[in-house]
Amino acid sequence: MIERQYDHPDKIYVQVEATFYPDGRIEPKSFLWDDGRRFDIDRVTDVRRAASLKAGGIGTRYTCKVLGRTAYLYREEDKWFMERR
Amino acid sequence: MSPKERVILHSDMNNFYASVECLHRPEIRGKAVVVGGDEEARHGIVLAKNYIAKKAGIKTAETLWQARIKCPGLIVVPPNYPLYLRYAKYAREIYECYTDQIEPFGLDEAWLDVSGNDGVMVADEIRQRIKAELGVTVSIGVSYNKIFAKLGSNIKKPDATTLVSRENYQAIAWPLPVGDLLYVGPSTQKKLYWQGVSTIGELAAMPVDCLQRLLGKVGCVLHAFANGLDQSPVARLSQESLIKSIGNSTTTPRDLVCDDDVRILLFVLCESVCARMREQGVLSRTVAITVRDSELFSVDRQAKLKAPSCISGEIADAAMQLFRQHYTWHQPIRSLGVRCTDLVPAGGLQQISFFDDEVNRQRREALERTVDSIRNRFGHSSVQRAAVWADQPLGSINPKGDHVIHPVGYFKDGMKA
Ligand SMILES: [Mg+2]
């Protein structure tokens, strides 16, 4: 059985560049927003499992500093998504 | 509290399937939602409902068309079992932060033995974490035995902790209807009702020998349950078996040389596999066999079942058919295995009873559950299939006992009579 995916306008799947460390940690470095702009992640300040009510999903949530602002990046098994602002 | 007093939690995800769907589909939140099985196949039924649908009077296991009449505008979504399995896994990861003694009961419930801790504090922390990390809520019962803990999780919903202690159980558990107790189904409930017993407290007050006369062995068990005397441990059961497959294989005491030998052994293996499926509250949709011959050459074949099943007769027939199709007796057989995969939770699906065949299947399943409970009490060899008697060395293999460390006496929706 394969898990069915749900599409929602507030759930944006994004392309991510990340570093995979030998100890298994994954650190996202940048992401490609749906308008084609690439954003660098300056710092990851928190990593935990969390639910996104707005986008409708759960995953490992990376709290990222991007251009001085806070953005949440969620890793849902093998895909990454963000909430539309 | 004495130092040896156990602290047991029973955690139950509220409206599990419906809650997960509502979290993942923001557009249906705030509406009446049910998760419904297979609508095309006429007998589509309500597998789960959210609180709004419940308020409209919709009941689990009723047909979708009945539900729609009660609630026009009802939203029906199909089940997404892989997603629910992922949730069960995540919930377990949270539980594992507090104990390694975890006994899942279906996908949405689990007992946890957290002895040595403040149960209410642990329960509240787990509740908060599940809400934040999984986006759904749980109700948790805290008690000194599994039965009262399970009653407790059902008392306040959603997102609540209920303590059922030695001090308050008479006030909290005893007024509850006797049907809330594990093992008490409609038939037992009716028998008790005619004795003037409709609450757990009234059951607790009934002399144990009366109960035994009325209900047989299960009467003693229920007497203990109602009085908070249940001692059964929280089994260390893995979620893995829930997620992947349940199987069993054995190297035979002697080489198998004919179809009849194989049939006996397949029956023994299928019985144990099916008993484990019933413990885990799952049904299988695919059966696989592995055959190794005396040259240790092996064949692995699988086939879909007509309907999801945990009935050993059906599984054994499918396995035998596979065997006949794919084995040509070029060599005697050294070892044989049966594996059930493609698992789906048993919740709700088997309650359909429109067709005679389905009624018949339910009877067979009920019979096998009865055999399970007899074997759990009196040992594997206390009940045997006649076919298995035909060959003592082959038939006397107890594959379940050899593989399962903790015999578990509770079945989700099982044993209710
Ligand atoms: Mg539940």
XYZ file of N, CA and C and ligand atoms in Angstrom, chain B residues 12-16 108-109, ligand 1:
22
model
N -5.300 6.534 23.965
C -6.238 6.256 22.871
C -6.376 7.514 22.017
N -5.957 7.420 20.754
C -6.074 8.582 19.872
C -7.549 8.795 19.545
N -8.020 10.032 19.725
C -9.441 10.327 19.564
C -9.846 10.363 18.089
N -10.923 9.670 17.767
C -11.446 9.632 16.380
C -10.304 9.471 15.386
N -9.472 8.489 15.614
C -8.153 8.454 14.991
C -8.137 8.728 13.480
N -4.523 2.661 17.120
C -4.697 3.939 17.803
C -4.624 3.844 19.315
N -4.432 2.645 19.849
C -4.407 2.509 21.297
C -3.146 1.780 21.741
Mg -9.363 5.775 19.416
